[in-house]
PDB file of N, CA and C in Angstrom:
ATOM      1  N   MET A   1     -34.786 -26.660 -36.460  1.00 61.00           N
ATOM      2  CA  MET A   1     -33.633 -27.424 -35.768  1.00 61.00           C
ATOM      3  C   MET A   1     -34.016 -27.739 -34.264  1.00 61.00           C
ATOM      4  N   THR A   2     -33.756 -29.093 -33.806  1.00 71.00           N
ATOM      5  CA  THR A   2     -34.171 -29.516 -32.588  1.00 71.00           C
ATOM      6  C   THR A   2     -32.960 -29.324 -31.670  1.00 71.00           C
ATOM      7  N   TYR A   3     -33.220 -28.803 -30.422  1.00 67.00           N
ATOM      8  CA  TYR A   3     -32.106 -28.681 -29.580  1.00 67.00           C
ATOM      9  C   TYR A   3     -31.984 -30.007 -28.758  1.00 67.00           C
ATOM     10  N   LYS A   4     -30.805 -30.506 -28.662  1.00 72.00           N
ATOM     11  CA  LYS A   4     -30.469 -31.666 -27.928  1.00 72.00           C
ATOM     12  C   LYS A   4     -29.691 -31.335 -26.693  1.00 72.00           C
ATOM     13  N   MET A   5     -30.215 -31.849 -25.606  1.00 66.00           N
ATOM     14  CA  MET A   5     -29.690 -31.537 -24.185  1.00 66.00           C
ATOM     15  C   MET A   5     -28.238 -32.113 -24.246  1.00 66.00           C
ATOM     16  N   PRO A   6     -27.200 -31.472 -23.543  1.00 65.00           N
ATOM     17  CA  PRO A   6     -26.062 -32.086 -23.418  1.00 65.00           C
ATOM     18  C   PRO A   6     -26.005 -33.297 -22.523  1.00 65.00           C
ATOM     19  N   HIS A   7     -25.196 -34.137 -22.766  1.00 74.00           N
ATOM     20  CA  HIS A   7     -24.996 -35.365 -21.932  1.00 74.00           C
ATOM     21  C   HIS A   7     -24.604 -34.973 -20.439  1.00 74.00           C
ATOM     22  N   THR A   8     -25.258 -35.468 -19.440  1.00 83.00           N
ATOM     23  CA  THR A   8     -24.819 -35.199 -18.141  1.00 83.00           C
ATOM     24  C   THR A   8     -24.174 -36.502 -17.592  1.00 83.00           C
ATOM     25  N   ALA A   9     -22.972 -36.451 -16.963  1.00 83.00           N
ATOM     26  CA  ALA A   9     -22.166 -37.549 -16.762  1.00 83.00           C
ATOM     27  C   ALA A   9     -22.842 -38.235 -15.453  1.00 83.00           C
ATOM     28  N   THR A  10     -22.791 -39.542 -15.586  1.00 91.00           N
ATOM     29  CA  THR A  10     -23.246 -40.185 -14.515  1.00 91.00           C
ATOM     30  C   THR A  10     -22.134 -40.361 -13.323  1.00 91.00           C
ATOM     31  N   GLU A  11     -22.628 -40.733 -12.097  1.00 90.00           N
ATOM     32  CA  GLU A  11     -21.663 -40.902 -11.073  1.00 90.00           C
ATOM     33  C   GLU A  11     -20.653 -41.774 -11.463  1.00 90.00           C
ATOM     34  N   GLN A  12     -20.927 -42.853 -12.101  1.00 89.00           N
ATOM     35  CA  GLN A  12     -19.922 -43.882 -12.501  1.00 89.00           C
ATOM     36  C   GLN A  12     -18.888 -43.202 -13.331  1.00 89.00           C
ATOM     37  N   GLU A  13     -19.505 -42.523 -14.573  1.00 91.00           N
ATOM     38  CA  GLU A  13     -18.561 -41.998 -15.397  1.00 91.00           C
ATOM     39  C   GLU A  13     -17.673 -41.000 -14.853  1.00 91.00           C
ATOM     40  N   ILE A  14     -18.096 -40.273 -13.780  1.00 91.00           N
ATOM     41  CA  ILE A  14     -17.164 -39.365 -13.044  1.00 91.00           C
ATOM     42  C   ILE A  14     -16.129 -40.147 -12.426  1.00 91.00           C
ATOM     43  N   VAL A  15     -16.485 -41.210 -11.546  1.00 91.00           N
ATOM     44  CA  VAL A  15     -15.579 -42.073 -10.910  1.00 91.00           C
ATOM     45  C   VAL A  15     -14.494 -42.729 -11.842  1.00 91.00           C
ATOM     46  N   ASP A  16     -15.026 -43.135 -13.215  1.00 92.00           N
ATOM     47  CA  ASP A  16     -14.072 -43.645 -13.849  1.00 92.00           C
ATOM     48  C   ASP A  16     -13.055 -42.612 -14.492  1.00 92.00           C
ATOM     49  N   LEU A  17     -13.558 -41.391 -14.762  1.00 92.00           N
ATOM     50  CA  LEU A  17     -12.796 -40.381 -15.260  1.00 92.00           C
ATOM     51  C   LEU A  17     -11.640 -39.955 -14.408  1.00 92.00           C
ATOM     52  N   LEU A  18     -12.073 -39.946 -13.047  1.00 92.00           N
ATOM     53  CA  LEU A  18     -11.114 -39.457 -12.062  1.00 92.00           C
ATOM     54  C   LEU A  18     -10.062 -40.704 -12.121  1.00 92.00           C
ATOM     55  N   ALA A  19     -10.352 -41.780 -12.070  1.00 94.00           N
ATOM     56  CA  ALA A  19      -9.558 -42.984 -11.946  1.00 94.00           C
ATOM     57  C   ALA A  19      -8.395 -43.077 -13.097  1.00 94.00           C
ATOM     58  N   LYS A  20      -9.004 -42.481 -14.177  1.00 94.00           N
ATOM     59  CA  LYS A  20      -8.113 -42.430 -15.525  1.00 94.00           C
ATOM     60  C   LYS A  20      -7.264 -41.179 -15.342  1.00 94.00           C
ATOM     61  N   ARG A  21      -7.661 -40.150 -14.920  1.00 93.00           N
ATOM     62  CA  ARG A  21      -6.894 -38.834 -14.650  1.00 93.00           C
ATOM     63  C   ARG A  21      -5.826 -39.200 -13.626  1.00 93.00           C
ATOM     64  N   GLN A  22      -6.110 -40.084 -12.598  1.00 94.00           N
ATOM     65  CA  GLN A  22      -5.160 -40.202 -11.630  1.00 94.00           C
ATOM     66  C   GLN A  22      -3.826 -40.748 -12.124  1.00 94.00           C
ATOM     67  N   LYS A  23      -3.980 -41.531 -13.225  1.00 93.00           N
ATOM     68  CA  LYS A  23      -2.765 -42.093 -13.855  1.00 93.00           C
ATOM     69  C   LYS A  23      -1.915 -41.105 -14.661  1.00 93.00           C
ATOM     70  N   THR A  24      -2.383 -39.943 -15.014  1.00 93.00           N
ATOM     71  CA  THR A  24      -1.639 -38.886 -15.639  1.00 93.00           C
ATOM     72  C   THR A  24      -1.375 -37.838 -14.671  1.00 93.00           C
ATOM     73  N   HIS A  25      -2.378 -37.448 -13.881  1.00 94.00           N
ATOM     74  CA  HIS A  25      -2.411 -36.181 -12.936  1.00 94.00           C
ATOM     75  C   HIS A  25      -1.763 -36.510 -11.647  1.00 94.00           C
ATOM     76  N   GLY A  26      -1.727 -37.833 -11.119  1.00 94.00           N
ATOM     77  CA  GLY A  26      -1.410 -38.043  -9.810  1.00 94.00           C
ATOM     78  C   GLY A  26      -2.537 -38.235  -8.853  1.00 94.00           C
ATOM     79  N   ALA A  27      -2.373 -38.401  -7.728  1.00 94.00           N
ATOM     80  CA  ALA A  27      -3.387 -38.622  -6.695  1.00 94.00           C
ATOM     81  C   ALA A  27      -4.197 -37.265  -6.450  1.00 94.00           C
ATOM     82  N   MET A  28      -5.498 -37.268  -6.639  1.00 93.00           N
ATOM     83  CA  MET A  28      -6.147 -36.151  -6.452  1.00 93.00           C
ATOM     84  C   MET A  28      -5.775 -35.107  -5.271  1.00 93.00           C
ATOM     85  N   GLY A  29      -5.600 -35.734  -4.191  1.00 95.00           N
ATOM     86  CA  GLY A  29      -5.287 -34.820  -2.984  1.00 95.00           C
ATOM     87  C   GLY A  29      -3.973 -34.212  -3.115  1.00 95.00           C
ATOM     88  N   ASP A  30      -3.050 -35.159  -3.586  1.00 95.00           N
ATOM     89  CA  ASP A  30      -1.642 -34.586  -3.763  1.00 95.00           C
ATOM     90  C   ASP A  30      -1.622 -33.475  -4.974  1.00 95.00           C
ATOM     91  N   ASN A  31      -2.292 -33.726  -5.969  1.00 95.00           N
ATOM     92  CA  ASN A  31      -2.305 -32.770  -7.115  1.00 95.00           C
ATOM     93  C   ASN A  31      -2.903 -31.471  -6.537  1.00 95.00           C
ATOM     94  N   MET A  32      -4.133 -31.550  -5.769  1.00 96.00           N
ATOM     95  CA  MET A  32      -4.678 -30.228  -5.459  1.00 96.00           C
ATOM     96  C   MET A  32      -3.771 -29.550  -4.339  1.00 96.00           C
ATOM     97  N   SER A  33      -3.235 -30.115  -3.436  1.00 96.00           N
ATOM     98  CA  SER A  33      -2.146 -29.630  -2.468  1.00 96.00           C
ATOM     99  C   SER A  33      -1.108 -28.912  -3.265  1.00 96.00           C
ATOM    100  N   CYS A  34      -0.541 -29.707  -4.185  1.00 96.00           N
ATOM    101  CA  CYS A  34       0.652 -29.134  -5.017  1.00 96.00           C
ATOM    102  C   CYS A  34       0.304 -27.780  -5.606  1.00 96.00           C
ATOM    103  N   ILE A  35      -0.981 -27.784  -6.362  1.00 97.00           N
ATOM    104  CA  ILE A  35      -1.485 -26.720  -6.934  1.00 97.00           C
ATOM    105  C   ILE A  35      -1.710 -25.495  -5.906  1.00 97.00           C
ATOM    106  N   ALA A  36      -2.287 -25.681  -4.853  1.00 97.00           N
ATOM    107  CA  ALA A  36      -2.447 -24.841  -3.643  1.00 97.00           C
ATOM    108  C   ALA A  36      -1.038 -24.105  -3.265  1.00 97.00           C
ATOM    109  N   GLU A  37       0.019 -25.094  -3.141  1.00 96.00           N
ATOM    110  CA  GLU A  37       1.135 -24.464  -2.732  1.00 96.00           C
ATOM    111  C   GLU A  37       1.803 -23.631  -3.710  1.00 96.00           C
ATOM    112  N   LEU A  38       1.699 -23.911  -5.015  1.00 96.00           N
ATOM    113  CA  LEU A  38       2.311 -23.195  -6.109  1.00 96.00           C
ATOM    114  C   LEU A  38       1.476 -21.872  -6.320  1.00 96.00           C
ATOM    115  N   TRP A  39       0.136 -21.879  -6.112  1.00 94.00           N
ATOM    116  CA  TRP A  39      -0.624 -20.726  -6.176  1.00 94.00           C
ATOM    117  C   TRP A  39      -0.162 -19.732  -5.161  1.00 94.00           C
ATOM    118  N   ASN A  40      -0.134 -20.419  -3.810  1.00 93.00           N
ATOM    119  CA  ASN A  40       0.436 -19.497  -2.751  1.00 93.00           C
ATOM    120  C   ASN A  40       1.723 -18.793  -2.918  1.00 93.00           C
ATOM    121  N   VAL A  41       2.528 -19.492  -3.536  1.00 92.00           N
ATOM    122  CA  VAL A  41       3.921 -18.927  -3.876  1.00 92.00           C
ATOM    123  C   VAL A  41       3.551 -17.639  -4.772  1.00 92.00           C
ATOM    124  N   TRP A  42       2.621 -17.725  -5.921  1.00 93.00           N
ATOM    125  CA  TRP A  42       2.344 -16.837  -6.810  1.00 93.00           C
ATOM    126  C   TRP A  42       1.777 -15.603  -6.145  1.00 93.00           C
ATOM    127  N   VAL A  43       0.758 -16.101  -5.282  1.00 90.00           N
ATOM    128  CA  VAL A  43      -0.075 -14.830  -4.705  1.00 90.00           C
ATOM    129  C   VAL A  43       1.024 -14.033  -3.861  1.00 90.00           C
ATOM    130  N   ASN A  44       1.995 -14.608  -3.167  1.00 88.00           N
ATOM    131  CA  ASN A  44       2.806 -13.821  -2.145  1.00 88.00           C
ATOM    132  C   ASN A  44       3.874 -13.199  -2.874  1.00 88.00           C
ATOM    133  N   TYR A  45       4.259 -13.701  -4.007  1.00 86.00           N
ATOM    134  CA  TYR A  45       5.415 -13.037  -4.799  1.00 86.00           C
ATOM    135  C   TYR A  45       5.198 -12.518  -5.985  1.00 86.00           C
ATOM    136  N   GLY A  46       4.283 -13.330  -6.862  1.00 82.00           N
ATOM    137  CA  GLY A  46       3.996 -12.878  -8.179  1.00 82.00           C
ATOM    138  C   GLY A  46       3.053 -11.728  -8.503  1.00 82.00           C
ATOM    139  N   SER A  47       2.067 -11.750  -7.792  1.00 74.00           N
ATOM    140  CA  SER A  47       1.123 -10.742  -7.832  1.00 74.00           C
ATOM    141  C   SER A  47       1.201  -9.744  -6.968  1.00 74.00           C
ATOM    142  N   ALA A  48       2.039  -9.779  -5.911  1.00 71.00           N
ATOM    143  CA  ALA A  48       2.425  -8.798  -4.892  1.00 71.00           C
ATOM    144  C   ALA A  48       1.147  -8.154  -4.176  1.00 71.00           C
ATOM    145  N   GLY A  49       0.177  -9.099  -3.936  1.00 72.00           N
ATOM    146  CA  GLY A  49      -1.015  -8.737  -3.050  1.00 72.00           C
ATOM    147  C   GLY A  49      -1.952  -8.037  -3.850  1.00 72.00           C
ATOM    148  N   GLU A  50      -1.804  -7.686  -5.195  1.00 80.00           N
ATOM    149  CA  GLU A  50      -2.778  -6.950  -5.979  1.00 80.00           C
ATOM    150  C   GLU A  50      -3.769  -7.747  -6.454  1.00 80.00           C
ATOM    151  N   ALA A  51      -4.831  -7.190  -7.048  1.00 87.00           N
ATOM    152  CA  ALA A  51      -5.884  -7.885  -7.609  1.00 87.00           C
ATOM    153  C   ALA A  51      -5.440  -8.797  -8.805  1.00 87.00           C
ATOM    154  N   PHE A  52      -5.938  -9.877  -8.946  1.00 90.00           N
ATOM    155  CA  PHE A  52      -5.401 -10.809 -10.131  1.00 90.00           C
ATOM    156  C   PHE A  52      -5.687 -10.222 -11.581  1.00 90.00           C
ATOM    157  N   THR A  53      -5.002 -10.444 -12.400  1.00 92.00           N
ATOM    158  CA  THR A  53      -5.076  -9.966 -13.838  1.00 92.00           C
ATOM    159  C   THR A  53      -5.184 -11.247 -14.725  1.00 92.00           C
ATOM    160  N   SER A  54      -5.410 -10.983 -15.960  1.00 94.00           N
ATOM    161  CA  SER A  54      -5.482 -12.138 -16.948  1.00 94.00           C
ATOM    162  C   SER A  54      -4.088 -12.649 -17.044  1.00 94.00           C
ATOM    163  N   TYR A  55      -3.015 -11.874 -16.853  1.00 94.00           N
ATOM    164  CA  TYR A  55      -1.659 -12.595 -16.770  1.00 94.00           C
ATOM    165  C   TYR A  55      -1.536 -13.407 -15.734  1.00 94.00           C
ATOM    166  N   ASP A  56      -1.952 -13.117 -14.471  1.00 94.00           N
ATOM    167  CA  ASP A  56      -1.948 -13.926 -13.076  1.00 94.00           C
ATOM    168  C   ASP A  56      -2.777 -15.229 -13.608  1.00 94.00           C
ATOM    169  N   ALA A  57      -3.719 -15.067 -14.251  1.00 95.00           N
ATOM    170  CA  ALA A  57      -4.596 -16.210 -14.213  1.00 95.00           C
ATOM    171  C   ALA A  57      -3.806 -17.210 -15.264  1.00 95.00           C
ATOM    172  N   ALA A  58      -3.195 -16.779 -16.336  1.00 97.00           N
ATOM    173  CA  ALA A  58      -2.487 -17.714 -17.351  1.00 97.00           C
ATOM    174  C   ALA A  58      -1.275 -18.090 -16.501  1.00 97.00           C
ATOM    175  N   VAL A  59      -0.724 -17.523 -15.749  1.00 96.00           N
ATOM    176  CA  VAL A  59       0.544 -18.154 -14.934  1.00 96.00           C
ATOM    177  C   VAL A  59       0.025 -19.151 -13.984  1.00 96.00           C
ATOM    178  N   MET A  60      -1.210 -18.763 -13.327  1.00 96.00           N
ATOM    179  CA  MET A  60      -1.608 -19.737 -12.339  1.00 96.00           C
ATOM    180  C   MET A  60      -2.036 -21.064 -12.906  1.00 96.00           C
ATOM    181  N   MET A  61      -2.571 -20.919 -14.189  1.00 97.00           N
ATOM    182  CA  MET A  61      -2.984 -22.121 -14.908  1.00 97.00           C
ATOM    183  C   MET A  61      -1.852 -23.022 -15.365  1.00 97.00           C
ATOM    184  N   ALA A  62      -0.642 -22.429 -15.833  1.00 98.00           N
ATOM    185  CA  ALA A  62       0.509 -22.867 -16.035  1.00 98.00           C
ATOM    186  C   ALA A  62       1.030 -23.728 -14.715  1.00 98.00           C
ATOM    187  N   LEU A  63       0.854 -22.976 -13.643  1.00 97.00           N
ATOM    188  CA  LEU A  63       1.417 -23.636 -12.451  1.00 97.00           C
ATOM    189  C   LEU A  63       0.548 -25.016 -12.090  1.00 97.00           C
ATOM    190  N   ALA A  64      -0.855 -24.944 -12.395  1.00 97.00           N
ATOM    191  CA  ALA A  64      -1.632 -26.012 -12.133  1.00 97.00           C
ATOM    192  C   ALA A  64      -1.112 -27.172 -13.076  1.00 97.00           C
ATOM    193  N   LYS A  65      -0.759 -26.858 -14.186  1.00 96.00           N
ATOM    194  CA  LYS A  65      -0.239 -27.837 -15.155  1.00 96.00           C
ATOM    195  C   LYS A  65       1.203 -28.475 -14.559  1.00 96.00           C
ATOM    196  N   ILE A  66       1.987 -27.566 -14.086  1.00 97.00           N
ATOM    197  CA  ILE A  66       3.272 -27.931 -13.581  1.00 97.00           C
ATOM    198  C   ILE A  66       2.986 -28.862 -12.340  1.00 97.00           C
ATOM    199  N   ALA A  67       1.963 -28.588 -11.571  1.00 96.00           N
ATOM    200  CA  ALA A  67       1.655 -29.462 -10.545  1.00 96.00           C
ATOM    201  C   ALA A  67       1.447 -31.109 -10.885  1.00 96.00           C
ATOM    202  N   ARG A  68       0.879 -31.157 -12.098  1.00 95.00           N
ATOM    203  CA  ARG A  68       0.565 -32.470 -12.712  1.00 95.00           C
ATOM    204  C   ARG A  68       1.922 -33.222 -13.058  1.00 95.00           C
ATOM    205  N   LEU A  69       2.899 -32.420 -13.441  1.00 95.00           N
ATOM    206  CA  LEU A  69       4.214 -32.937 -13.761  1.00 95.00           C
ATOM    207  C   LEU A  69       4.978 -33.568 -12.329  1.00 95.00           C
ATOM    208  N   ALA A  70       4.674 -32.618 -11.312  1.00 95.00           N
ATOM    209  CA  ALA A  70       5.216 -33.035 -10.149  1.00 95.00           C
ATOM    210  C   ALA A  70       4.417 -34.256  -9.464  1.00 95.00           C
ATOM    211  N   CYS A  71       3.303 -34.363  -9.704  1.00 95.00           N
ATOM    212  CA  CYS A  71       2.424 -35.346  -8.972  1.00 95.00           C
ATOM    213  C   CYS A  71       2.214 -36.662  -9.780  1.00 95.00           C
ATOM    214  N   GLY A  72       2.224 -36.290 -11.237  1.00 94.00           N
ATOM    215  CA  GLY A  72       1.559 -37.404 -12.139  1.00 94.00           C
ATOM    216  C   GLY A  72       2.765 -38.023 -13.049  1.00 94.00           C
ATOM    217  N   ASP A  73       2.270 -38.033 -14.313  1.00 95.00           N
ATOM    218  CA  ASP A  73       3.111 -38.812 -15.302  1.00 95.00           C
ATOM    219  C   ASP A  73       3.757 -37.713 -15.974  1.00 95.00           C
ATOM    220  N   ARG A  74       5.235 -37.785 -15.664  1.00 95.00           N
ATOM    221  CA  ARG A  74       5.929 -36.835 -16.419  1.00 95.00           C
ATOM    222  C   ARG A  74       6.144 -36.963 -17.906  1.00 95.00           C
ATOM    223  N   THR A  75       5.810 -38.017 -18.409  1.00 96.00           N
ATOM    224  CA  THR A  75       6.011 -38.389 -19.830  1.00 96.00           C
ATOM    225  C   THR A  75       4.553 -38.129 -20.665  1.00 96.00           C
ATOM    226  N   HIS A  76       3.703 -37.678 -19.931  1.00 95.00           N
ATOM    227  CA  HIS A  76       2.322 -37.145 -20.487  1.00 95.00           C
ATOM    228  C   HIS A  76       2.586 -35.938 -21.326  1.00 95.00           C
ATOM    229  N   GLN A  77       2.658 -35.969 -22.702  1.00 96.00           N
ATOM    230  CA  GLN A  77       2.863 -34.801 -23.461  1.00 96.00           C
ATOM    231  C   GLN A  77       1.835 -33.824 -23.421  1.00 96.00           C
ATOM    232  N   ASP A  78       0.610 -34.047 -23.111  1.00 95.00           N
ATOM    233  CA  ASP A  78      -0.558 -32.941 -22.868  1.00 95.00           C
ATOM    234  C   ASP A  78      -0.087 -32.100 -21.655  1.00 95.00           C
ATOM    235  N   HIS A  79       0.662 -32.556 -20.752  1.00 95.00           N
ATOM    236  CA  HIS A  79       1.106 -31.501 -19.655  1.00 95.00           C
ATOM    237  C   HIS A  79       1.951 -30.324 -20.219  1.00 95.00           C
ATOM    238  N   TYR A  80       2.987 -30.858 -20.967  1.00 97.00           N
ATOM    239  CA  TYR A  80       3.876 -30.017 -21.751  1.00 97.00           C
ATOM    240  C   TYR A  80       3.177 -29.074 -22.740  1.00 97.00           C
ATOM    241  N   ASP A  81       2.423 -29.467 -23.474  1.00 97.00           N
ATOM    242  CA  ASP A  81       1.599 -28.604 -24.517  1.00 97.00           C
ATOM    243  C   ASP A  81       0.805 -27.587 -23.712  1.00 97.00           C
ATOM    244  N   ASP A  82       0.170 -28.084 -22.671  1.00 97.00           N
ATOM    245  CA  ASP A  82      -0.715 -27.038 -21.848  1.00 97.00           C
ATOM    246  C   ASP A  82       0.153 -26.009 -21.233  1.00 97.00           C
ATOM    247  N   ILE A  83       1.275 -26.420 -20.901  1.00 97.00           N
ATOM    248  CA  ILE A  83       2.261 -25.395 -20.078  1.00 97.00           C
ATOM    249  C   ILE A  83       2.669 -24.418 -21.271  1.00 97.00           C
ATOM    250  N   LYS A  84       3.080 -24.793 -22.361  1.00 98.00           N
ATOM    251  CA  LYS A  84       3.438 -24.028 -23.509  1.00 98.00           C
ATOM    252  C   LYS A  84       2.329 -23.138 -23.683  1.00 98.00           C
ATOM    253  N   GLY A  85       1.156 -23.570 -23.837  1.00 97.00           N
ATOM    254  CA  GLY A  85      -0.029 -22.663 -24.126  1.00 97.00           C
ATOM    255  C   GLY A  85      -0.265 -21.672 -23.255  1.00 97.00           C
ATOM    256  N   TYR A  86      -0.245 -22.018 -21.983  1.00 97.00           N
ATOM    257  CA  TYR A  86      -0.684 -21.000 -20.981  1.00 97.00           C
ATOM    258  C   TYR A  86       0.610 -20.039 -20.850  1.00 97.00           C
ATOM    259  N   THR A  87       1.811 -20.420 -20.919  1.00 97.00           N
ATOM    260  CA  THR A  87       2.906 -19.429 -20.811  1.00 97.00           C
ATOM    261  C   THR A  87       2.845 -18.651 -22.043  1.00 97.00           C
ATOM    262  N   GLU A  88       2.400 -18.954 -23.149  1.00 97.00           N
ATOM    263  CA  GLU A  88       2.335 -18.159 -24.215  1.00 97.00           C
ATOM    264  C   GLU A  88       1.094 -17.147 -24.009  1.00 97.00           C
ATOM    265  N   ILE A  89       0.081 -17.628 -23.494  1.00 97.00           N
ATOM    266  CA  ILE A  89      -0.905 -16.772 -23.073  1.00 97.00           C
ATOM    267  C   ILE A  89      -0.563 -15.697 -22.211  1.00 97.00           C
ATOM    268  N   ALA A  90       0.358 -15.992 -21.112  1.00 97.00           N
ATOM    269  CA  ALA A  90       0.635 -15.202 -20.121  1.00 97.00           C
ATOM    270  C   ALA A  90       1.788 -14.011 -20.852  1.00 97.00           C
ATOM    271  N   ARG A  91       2.479 -14.471 -21.691  1.00 96.00           N
ATOM    272  CA  ARG A  91       3.336 -13.554 -22.426  1.00 96.00           C
ATOM    273  C   ARG A  91       2.541 -12.514 -23.150  1.00 96.00           C
ATOM    274  N   ILE A  92       1.474 -12.877 -23.697  1.00 97.00           N
ATOM    275  CA  ILE A  92       0.498 -12.000 -24.446  1.00 97.00           C
ATOM    276  C   ILE A  92      -0.105 -11.136 -23.700  1.00 97.00           C
ATOM    277  N   MET A  93      -0.538 -11.637 -22.403  1.00 95.00           N
ATOM    278  CA  MET A  93      -1.427 -10.883 -21.447  1.00 95.00           C
ATOM    279  C   MET A  93      -0.428  -9.649 -20.740  1.00 95.00           C
ATOM    280  N   SER A  94       0.824 -10.247 -20.554  1.00 94.00           N
ATOM    281  CA  SER A  94       1.875  -9.265 -20.018  1.00 94.00           C
ATOM    282  C   SER A  94       2.184  -7.991 -20.873  1.00 94.00           C
ATOM    283  N   ALA A  95       2.293  -8.398 -22.233  1.00 93.00           N
ATOM    284  CA  ALA A  95       2.486  -7.253 -23.122  1.00 93.00           C
ATOM    285  C   ALA A  95       1.337  -6.388 -23.146  1.00 93.00           C
ATOM    286  N   ARG A  96       0.120  -6.723 -22.818  1.00 87.00           N
ATOM    287  CA  ARG A  96      -1.073  -5.951 -22.883  1.00 87.00           C
ATOM    288  C   ARG A  96      -1.316  -4.989 -21.622  1.00 87.00           C
ATOM    289  N   SER A  97      -0.410  -5.350 -20.534  1.00 69.00           N
ATOM    290  CA  SER A  97      -0.660  -4.396 -19.339  1.00 69.00           C
ATOM    291  C   SER A  97       0.511  -3.403 -19.411  1.00 69.00           C
TER     292      SER A  97
END
């Protein structure tokens, strides 16, 4: 069997992808700022200053997806599906701790 090297995106492919994502996720800077703000809230209140756990990681990923709703396309179903998935992972991780 021959190993095939994975495709490496060109600069133009990355630029095109970011432009496409801006339509659903919002402006890059706004989205990243919103994520940072939501994560800061979680760090200050949710994790109570303790080391992050798998539960925290799942919640923070859900918050990143929520930021996309705040900054991007609120009708984009993938955002809602991702949020459901990450909150289910958080529920499972919470039960394990």
